[in-house]
Amino acid sequence: MTVEVRDVARRFGGLAALDGVSLSVAEGEFVALLGPSGSGKTTLLRVLAGLEGTDAGSVRIAGREMAGVPARERGIGVVFQHYALFRHMTVFDNVAFGLRVRRQRPSAAEIATRVRRLLELVQVPELERRYPEQISGGQRQRVALARALAIEPRLLLLDEPFGALDALVRKEVRRWLRGLHDSLGITSILVTHDQEEAMEMADRVAVMERGRVVQLDTAAALLREPATAFVAGFVGDAARLPCAVRDGAAHFAPLPIAPVPVALPDGPATAFTRPGEMLAHRGDGEARVRLVRDEVEGPARLVVQAGPAVLDAVAAPGEAFGRGDPCLLSLRGAHVFSAGGARARAG
Amino acid sequence: MSGAFRRAAQDPPWARRLLAGGAILAALLLLALPLAAVFTEALRRGVPAALEALREPDTVAAIWLTLLVAAVTVPVNLFGGLAAAWCIAKFDFPGKRLLTALIDLPFSVSPVIAGLSFVLMFGARGWFGPWLEARDIQIIFAVPGLVLATLFVTFPFVARTVLPLMAEQGRDEEEAAATLGAGGLQTFLLVTLPNVRWALLAGVLLCNARAMGEFGAVSVVSGHIRGETNTVPLHVEILYNEYQFAGAFAVAALLALLGLVTLAAKAVLERAAGRRAGGEA
């Protein structure tokens, strides 16, 4: 199912949860909505599910305008953040719910067959007689997924589905869920604040900031060409360095970092650099090495005290450092945004 | 306990024993002893005599009337209280705080005042008195008045027991039901109601006990017509005032028994609810 969101706004009291958000998702695609808390990603998901109204804009799913279509008629599968399993029903009854409330209700035997097949699919066939309180978080998530898939949705919405899982289980479940998406051929939208999760699972990532999608792109493109300073800072563990552009170069004073050439007009700017892009060289500079961590492969990672700032850096090729050594800093590359929003790649 | 370290929030053993003992003693003296006295007095001349006293025609009429009033008020409050709790817990609307406050009103207003206000409205010289009289409708000093007064007094019981549970459970499961294709009524019957069924039953029991035991409000609107508008609690008072102690205590014991059964049933329900509620989905 294609999803087409255009200029949707939603206010709660004086607060704009969605402020002219646009998003388009292709048939069979897996898109992650990534953003800090309060950026509107869950509200957007609820709008798609029909659980939240809109104040402006349009939402089309599979080409059909969704205004006025209630949640129960949308046929969209939703996995809620805390799963929202029916606590007084067994796992079997939870999964069967969507089939039993249908106008043309399948026969009991058919429902049983389909529920068992779904529980097989999510790999928890042994749980059908248990109650939600009697199973683990990971199992609840699988049951919630089976329940959402029971109505055979063409669009699946996942609201922070891994939040309640511990880190070890999480990684495995992510891969499994992505595999399931591919084998079912459905369209999926995942809400998350974890960029690693978004980048690992999704075909494209929609970065949200203050009620809008600021960039919708593949993980590689987000890292290579962040559209705004917010995206550059939010994605990929970047350090944020204030600087000034003068005569075609970014100057970092008072930080002891060598200027780098950049094609931006003169004026204040902000540079974003990822951990591997800051190099430390031997030399008598203001900066002092505070910590050294040798890596199995590649250069040693350093923590450098540079004036008031503490920065992550790597040792320049062929150089070694000890604690307390003075050093010089340079940038191998950075995304620089001028105060006016113009963007350029430095280095 | 005798070690050098004791947690700051822990009282010494003698203090705990003293407090617990005092509480139990007070409960025995103030609650259990009077109840025991009622039963001993009722059964002083044996069970047959007590049963004989209950078979007196006016007493039988009072029992039937009380059952009738409860049979009307409890279902009305079941639906009314459930509807009020549902609205408040699951929806946002203007006037929500006012409705919440109104539910508590019968708890805070003396039942006598509730009774008086009904007399003021529907009595012969009340606001609607002439209108009702012209149509030959009797409310005060008749069964409708008893029902109205009892309704007012017992309204909070169902709403107040169900509301906190509904509010705590939130709207998540209802939303999940909607995305799975359930309509409003299906969601209510299959999700909302089963989730509060034990609390609802407990509320109904309390409501019933109060409906049968209410004295103040009913006393004002009843008129004390024997065999016609006398409920069980009113009948106890009349018998007592006429020095018919045997009858008074026999009927009182019946009423007390109802209270005890209600309490026991509620305890059983709460245990059942505790077993099922626990974990969160």
CSV table of C-alpha atoms in Angstrom, one decimal, chain A:
chain,number,residue,atom,x,y,z
A,1,MET,CA,0.0,0.0,0.0
A,2,THR,CA,1.3,3.4,-0.8
A,3,VAL,CA,1.1,6.2,1.8
A,4,GLU,CA,0.9,9.8,0.8
A,5,VAL,CA,0.8,12.4,3.6
A,6,ARG,CA,0.7,16.0,2.5
A,7,ASP,CA,1.0,19.1,4.7
A,8,VAL,CA,-0.8,17.5,7.7
A,9,ALA,CA,-1.1,19.6,10.8
A,10,ARG,CA,-2.3,18.6,14.3
A,11,ARG,CA,-2.5,20.8,17.3
A,12,PHE,CA,-3.0,19.8,20.9
A,13,GLY,CA,-4.1,23.0,22.7
A,14,GLY,CA,-1.4,25.5,21.8
A,15,LEU,CA,1.1,22.9,20.9
A,16,ALA,CA,1.7,21.8,17.3
A,17,ALA,CA,2.4,18.1,17.3
A,18,LEU,CA,2.4,18.0,13.6
A,19,ASP,CA,3.2,21.2,11.7
A,20,GLY,CA,2.8,20.6,8.0
A,21,VAL,CA,4.3,17.2,7.7
A,22,SER,CA,4.6,15.5,4.3
A,23,LEU,CA,5.7,11.9,3.7
A,24,SER,CA,5.4,9.4,0.9
A,25,VAL,CA,6.0,5.7,1.2
A,26,ALA,CA,6.0,3.3,-1.8
A,27,GLU,CA,4.3,-0.1,-2.0
A,28,GLY,CA,6.3,-2.7,-0.1
A,29,GLU,CA,8.7,-0.2,1.4
A,30,PHE,CA,10.0,-0.2,5.0
A,31,VAL,CA,10.3,3.4,6.3
A,32,ALA,CA,11.4,4.4,9.7
A,33,LEU,CA,10.2,7.6,11.4
A,34,LEU,CA,13.2,8.8,13.4
A,35,GLY,CA,13.3,11.8,15.7
A,36,PRO,CA,13.8,12.9,19.3
A,37,SER,CA,10.8,12.7,21.7
A,38,GLY,CA,8.2,15.3,20.9
A,39,SER,CA,9.1,15.5,17.2
A,40,GLY,CA,5.6,14.2,16.3
A,41,LYS,CA,6.5,10.7,15.0
A,42,THR,CA,4.0,8.9,17.2
A,43,THR,CA,1.3,11.4,16.4
A,44,LEU,CA,1.9,10.9,12.7
A,45,LEU,CA,1.6,7.1,13.2
A,46,ARG,CA,-1.7,7.6,15.1
A,47,VAL,CA,-3.0,9.8,12.3
A,48,LEU,CA,-2.2,7.1,9.8
A,49,ALA,CA,-3.9,4.5,11.9
A,50,GLY,CA,-7.0,6.7,12.2
A,51,LEU,CA,-6.7,7.1,16.0
A,52,GLU,CA,-5.9,10.8,15.8
A,53,GLY,CA,-7.7,13.4,13.7
A,54,THR,CA,-6.0,16.1,11.6
A,55,ASP,CA,-6.5,19.9,11.5
A,56,ALA,CA,-5.2,20.4,8.0
A,57,GLY,CA,-3.7,18.5,5.1
A,58,SER,CA,-4.5,15.2,3.5
A,59,VAL,CA,-3.7,11.6,4.1
A,60,ARG,CA,-4.0,9.1,1.2
A,61,ILE,CA,-3.5,5.4,1.7
A,62,ALA,CA,-3.5,3.2,-1.4
A,63,GLY,CA,-4.7,6.3,-3.3
A,64,ARG,CA,-7.8,6.7,-1.1
A,65,GLU,CA,-8.4,9.9,1.0
A,66,MET,CA,-8.6,8.9,4.6
A,67,ALA,CA,-10.4,11.9,6.1
A,68,GLY,CA,-13.5,10.6,7.9
A,69,VAL,CA,-12.5,6.9,7.6
A,70,PRO,CA,-12.5,5.5,11.2
A,71,ALA,CA,-9.7,3.3,12.4
A,72,ARG,CA,-11.8,0.1,12.3
A,73,GLU,CA,-12.4,0.5,8.6
A,74,ARG,CA,-8.8,1.1,7.6
A,75,GLY,CA,-7.6,-2.4,7.8
A,76,ILE,CA,-4.1,-1.2,9.0
A,77,GLY,CA,-2.1,-3.4,11.4
A,78,VAL,CA,-0.8,-1.6,14.4
A,79,VAL,CA,1.7,-2.8,17.0
A,80,PHE,CA,1.5,-0.5,20.0
A,81,GLN,CA,4.4,0.7,22.1
A,82,HIS,CA,3.3,-1.3,25.1
A,83,TYR,CA,1.6,-3.9,22.9
A,84,ALA,CA,-1.9,-3.2,24.4
A,85,LEU,CA,-2.7,-6.9,24.5
A,86,PHE,CA,-6.2,-7.6,25.8
A,87,ARG,CA,-5.3,-8.6,29.4
A,88,HIS,CA,-8.3,-10.7,30.1
A,89,MET,CA,-7.9,-12.9,27.0
A,90,THR,CA,-5.6,-15.7,26.2
A,91,VAL,CA,-3.0,-15.3,23.5
A,92,PHE,CA,-5.2,-17.3,21.2
A,93,ASP,CA,-8.2,-15.0,21.8
A,94,ASN,CA,-6.0,-12.0,21.4
A,95,VAL,CA,-4.9,-13.1,17.9
A,96,ALA,CA,-8.4,-14.3,17.0
A,97,PHE,CA,-10.0,-10.9,18.0
A,98,GLY,CA,-9.7,-9.2,14.6
A,99,LEU,CA,-11.3,-12.3,12.9
A,100,ARG,CA,-14.1,-12.6,15.4
A,101,VAL,CA,-15.3,-9.0,15.2
A,102,ARG,CA,-15.7,-9.1,11.4
A,103,ARG,CA,-19.1,-8.7,9.9
A,104,GLN,CA,-18.6,-11.9,7.9
A,105,ARG,CA,-17.1,-13.9,10.7
A,106,PRO,CA,-15.1,-17.0,9.6
A,107,SER,CA,-16.1,-20.4,11.1
A,108,ALA,CA,-14.5,-21.3,14.4
A,109,ALA,CA,-12.4,-24.0,12.8
A,110,GLU,CA,-11.1,-21.6,10.2
A,111,ILE,CA,-10.3,-19.0,12.9
A,112,ALA,CA,-8.4,-21.7,14.9
A,113,THR,CA,-6.4,-22.7,11.8
A,114,ARG,CA,-5.5,-19.1,11.0
A,115,VAL,CA,-4.6,-18.2,14.6
A,116,ARG,CA,-2.3,-21.3,14.8
A,117,ARG,CA,-0.7,-20.4,11.5
A,118,LEU,CA,0.0,-16.9,12.8
A,119,LEU,CA,1.5,-18.1,16.1
A,120,GLU,CA,3.7,-20.4,14.1
A,121,LEU,CA,4.7,-17.4,11.9
A,122,VAL,CA,5.8,-15.4,15.0
A,123,GLN,CA,7.4,-18.5,16.5
A,124,VAL,CA,5.4,-18.8,19.7
A,125,PRO,CA,2.9,-21.6,18.9
A,126,GLU,CA,3.2,-23.0,22.5
A,127,LEU,CA,1.7,-19.9,24.1
A,128,GLU,CA,-1.8,-20.0,22.9
A,129,ARG,CA,-3.5,-20.8,26.2
A,130,ARG,CA,-1.4,-18.3,28.3
A,131,TYR,CA,-2.5,-14.8,29.4
A,132,PRO,CA,-0.4,-11.7,28.5
A,133,GLU,CA,0.7,-11.3,32.1
A,134,GLN,CA,2.2,-14.8,32.0
A,135,ILE,CA,4.6,-14.3,29.1
A,136,SER,CA,7.8,-12.3,28.6
A,137,GLY,CA,8.2,-8.9,26.9
A,138,GLY,CA,9.6,-10.4,23.7
A,139,GLN,CA,6.8,-13.0,23.5
A,140,ARG,CA,4.2,-10.2,24.0
A,141,GLN,CA,5.7,-8.3,21.1
A,142,ARG,CA,5.4,-11.4,18.9
A,143,VAL,CA,1.8,-11.9,20.0
A,144,ALA,CA,1.0,-8.3,19.3
A,145,LEU,CA,2.5,-8.7,15.9
A,146,ALA,CA,0.5,-11.8,15.2
A,147,ARG,CA,-2.7,-10.1,16.4
A,148,ALA,CA,-2.0,-7.1,14.0
A,149,LEU,CA,-1.3,-9.5,11.1
A,150,ALA,CA,-4.5,-11.5,11.7
A,151,ILE,CA,-6.5,-8.9,9.8
A,152,GLU,CA,-4.2,-9.4,6.8
A,153,PRO,CA,-3.2,-5.7,6.6
A,154,ARG,CA,-1.4,-4.3,3.6
A,155,LEU,CA,0.2,-1.6,5.8
A,156,LEU,CA,1.8,-2.3,9.2
A,157,LEU,CA,2.5,0.4,11.7
A,158,LEU,CA,5.0,-0.2,14.5
A,159,ASP,CA,5.3,2.2,17.4
A,160,GLU,CA,8.7,1.8,19.2
A,161,PRO,CA,8.1,-2.0,19.2
A,162,PHE,CA,11.5,-2.8,20.6
A,163,GLY,CA,11.5,-0.4,23.5
A,164,ALA,CA,10.5,-3.0,26.1
A,165,LEU,CA,13.1,-5.6,25.0
A,166,ASP,CA,16.6,-6.0,26.3
A,167,ALA,CA,19.5,-5.2,24.0
A,168,LEU,CA,20.4,-8.8,23.3
A,169,VAL,CA,17.0,-9.8,22.2
A,170,ARG,CA,16.4,-6.5,20.3
A,171,LYS,CA,19.1,-7.0,17.7
A,172,GLU,CA,17.9,-10.5,16.8
A,173,VAL,CA,14.2,-9.5,16.7
A,174,ARG,CA,15.0,-6.6,14.4
A,175,ARG,CA,16.5,-8.8,11.8
A,176,TRP,CA,13.7,-11.3,12.1
A,177,LEU,CA,11.0,-8.6,11.8
A,178,ARG,CA,12.7,-7.2,8.7
A,179,GLY,CA,12.8,-10.6,7.2
A,180,LEU,CA,9.1,-11.1,7.9
A,181,HIS,CA,8.4,-7.8,6.2
A,182,ASP,CA,10.2,-8.9,3.1
A,183,SER,CA,8.5,-12.3,3.0
A,184,LEU,CA,5.0,-10.9,3.5
A,185,GLY,CA,5.4,-8.1,0.9
A,186,ILE,CA,3.6,-5.5,3.0
A,187,THR,CA,4.4,-1.9,3.5
A,188,SER,CA,5.8,-1.1,7.0
A,189,ILE,CA,6.3,2.2,8.9
A,190,LEU,CA,8.3,2.0,12.1
A,191,VAL,CA,8.5,4.8,14.8
A,192,THR,CA,11.8,4.9,16.7
A,193,HIS,CA,14.2,7.3,18.4
A,194,ASP,CA,17.1,4.8,18.0
A,195,GLN,CA,19.0,5.7,14.8
A,196,GLU,CA,20.9,2.4,14.7
A,197,GLU,CA,17.5,0.6,14.7
A,198,ALA,CA,16.1,2.9,12.0
A,199,MET,CA,19.2,2.5,9.7
A,200,GLU,CA,19.5,-1.2,10.1
A,201,MET,CA,15.8,-2.0,9.4
A,202,ALA,CA,14.5,0.6,7.1
A,203,ASP,CA,14.8,1.1,3.3
A,204,ARG,CA,14.5,4.8,3.9
A,205,VAL,CA,14.5,6.9,7.1
A,206,ALA,CA,12.3,9.9,7.6
A,207,VAL,CA,14.0,12.3,10.1
A,208,MET,CA,11.4,14.3,12.1
A,209,GLU,CA,12.0,17.6,13.8
A,210,ARG,CA,9.3,19.7,15.5
A,211,GLY,CA,6.3,18.2,13.7
A,212,ARG,CA,7.9,17.9,10.2
A,213,VAL,CA,9.8,15.4,8.2
A,214,VAL,CA,13.0,17.3,7.5
A,215,GLN,CA,14.7,14.6,5.3
A,216,LEU,CA,13.5,11.3,3.9
A,217,ASP,CA,16.4,9.3,2.5
A,218,THR,CA,18.4,6.1,2.7
A,219,ALA,CA,20.7,5.8,5.7
A,220,ALA,CA,23.8,6.3,3.5
A,221,ALA,CA,22.4,9.5,2.0
A,222,LEU,CA,21.5,10.8,5.4
A,223,LEU,CA,25.1,10.4,6.5
A,224,ARG,CA,26.6,11.6,3.2
A,225,GLU,CA,24.3,14.6,2.6
A,226,PRO,CA,22.4,15.7,5.7
A,227,ALA,CA,19.9,18.3,4.5
A,228,THR,CA,19.9,20.4,7.6
A,229,ALA,CA,22.1,21.1,10.6
A,230,PHE,CA,19.5,19.2,12.7
A,231,VAL,CA,19.9,16.0,10.6
A,232,ALA,CA,23.7,16.3,10.6
A,233,GLY,CA,23.7,16.6,14.4
A,234,PHE,CA,21.1,13.9,15.1
A,235,VAL,CA,22.3,11.2,12.7
A,236,GLY,CA,25.6,9.4,13.0
A,237,ASP,CA,27.0,10.5,16.3
A,238,ALA,CA,28.4,13.8,15.0
A,239,ALA,CA,30.2,16.3,17.2
A,240,ARG,CA,29.0,19.9,16.8
A,241,LEU,CA,31.6,22.6,16.5
A,242,PRO,CA,30.9,26.3,16.3
A,243,CYS,CA,33.1,28.0,13.7
A,244,ALA,CA,33.5,31.1,11.5
A,245,VAL,CA,33.9,31.1,7.8
A,246,ARG,CA,36.5,33.6,6.5
A,247,ASP,CA,38.1,33.7,3.0
A,248,GLY,CA,36.9,30.2,2.0
A,249,ALA,CA,37.9,28.4,5.2
A,250,ALA,CA,36.3,27.4,8.5
A,251,HIS,CA,38.1,28.7,11.5
A,252,PHE,CA,37.5,27.1,14.9
A,253,ALA,CA,39.1,29.5,17.3
A,254,PRO,CA,39.2,29.3,20.3
A,255,LEU,CA,39.3,25.6,19.7
A,256,PRO,CA,42.8,24.4,18.7
A,257,ILE,CA,41.7,22.9,15.4
A,258,ALA,CA,43.4,23.7,12.1
A,259,PRO,CA,41.2,25.7,9.6
A,260,VAL,CA,39.6,23.7,6.8
A,261,PRO,CA,38.7,25.0,3.3
A,262,VAL,CA,34.9,25.2,2.7
A,263,ALA,CA,32.9,26.8,0.0
A,264,LEU,CA,30.6,29.1,2.0
A,265,PRO,CA,30.1,32.8,2.3
A,266,ASP,CA,31.8,34.5,5.3
A,267,GLY,CA,30.0,34.5,8.6
A,268,PRO,CA,29.2,32.3,11.6
A,269,ALA,CA,28.6,28.6,10.9
A,270,THR,CA,28.4,25.2,12.6
A,271,ALA,CA,30.5,22.2,11.6
A,272,PHE,CA,29.4,18.6,12.3
A,273,THR,CA,32.1,15.9,12.3
A,274,ARG,CA,31.9,12.2,12.9
A,275,PRO,CA,34.3,10.5,15.3
A,276,GLY,CA,36.6,9.2,12.6
A,277,GLU,CA,36.9,12.6,10.9
A,278,MET,CA,38.9,14.3,13.7
A,279,LEU,CA,42.6,13.6,13.4
A,280,ALA,CA,45.3,14.0,16.1
A,281,HIS,CA,48.9,14.7,15.0
A,282,ARG,CA,52.0,14.7,17.1
A,283,GLY,CA,53.1,18.2,17.8
A,284,ASP,CA,53.3,20.9,20.4
A,285,GLY,CA,49.7,22.2,20.4
A,286,GLU,CA,47.3,23.4,23.1
A,287,ALA,CA,45.4,20.2,23.0
A,288,ARG,CA,46.2,17.3,25.5
A,289,VAL,CA,45.4,13.7,25.1
A,290,ARG,CA,43.3,12.6,28.1
A,291,LEU,CA,42.5,9.0,27.2
A,292,VAL,CA,43.8,6.5,24.6
A,293,ARG,CA,42.0,3.4,23.5
A,294,ASP,CA,43.8,1.1,21.2
A,295,GLU,CA,41.7,-0.6,18.6
A,296,VAL,CA,42.2,-4.1,17.1
A,297,GLU,CA,41.9,-2.7,13.6
A,298,GLY,CA,42.6,0.9,12.5
A,299,PRO,CA,44.0,3.8,14.5
A,300,ALA,CA,43.7,4.3,18.2
A,301,ARG,CA,40.7,6.3,19.5
A,302,LEU,CA,41.5,9.3,21.6
A,303,VAL,CA,39.7,11.7,24.0
A,304,VAL,CA,41.3,15.1,23.7
A,305,GLN,CA,41.0,18.1,25.9
A,306,ALA,CA,41.0,21.1,23.6
A,307,GLY,CA,40.7,24.2,25.7
A,308,PRO,CA,37.3,24.0,27.4
A,309,ALA,CA,36.0,21.3,25.0
A,310,VAL,CA,36.4,17.5,25.2
A,311,LEU,CA,36.5,16.0,21.7
A,312,ASP,CA,36.7,12.5,20.3
A,313,ALA,CA,39.5,12.0,17.8
A,314,VAL,CA,41.6,9.2,16.1
A,315,ALA,CA,45.3,9.1,15.9
A,316,ALA,CA,46.7,10.1,12.5
A,317,PRO,CA,48.1,7.2,10.5
A,318,GLY,CA,51.4,5.9,11.8
A,319,GLU,CA,51.3,8.0,15.0
A,320,ALA,CA,51.1,6.8,18.6
A,321,PHE,CA,50.1,8.7,21.7
A,322,GLY,CA,50.3,8.4,25.5
A,323,ARG,CA,48.2,10.0,28.1
A,324,GLY,CA,49.0,13.7,28.6
A,325,ASP,CA,50.8,14.1,25.3
A,326,PRO,CA,50.3,17.4,23.5
A,327,CYS,CA,48.8,17.2,20.0
A,328,LEU,CA,47.5,19.1,17.0
A,329,LEU,CA,44.0,18.6,15.7
A,330,SER,CA,42.8,18.7,12.1
A,331,LEU,CA,39.6,17.7,10.3
A,332,ARG,CA,39.5,15.2,7.6
A,333,GLY,CA,36.0,16.2,6.7
A,334,ALA,CA,32.9,17.9,8.1
A,335,HIS,CA,29.4,19.1,7.1
A,336,VAL,CA,29.3,22.8,7.6
A,337,PHE,CA,26.1,24.8,7.8
A,338,SER,CA,26.2,28.6,7.6
A,339,ALA,CA,23.8,30.6,9.8
A,340,GLY,CA,21.6,31.1,6.8
A,341,GLY,CA,21.2,27.3,6.3
A,342,ALA,CA,23.6,27.0,3.4
A,343,ARG,CA,25.4,23.6,3.4
A,344,ALA,CA,28.9,22.6,2.2
A,345,ARG,CA,31.2,19.7,2.6
A,346,ALA,CA,34.6,20.8,4.1
A,347,GLY,CA,37.9,19.0,3.7
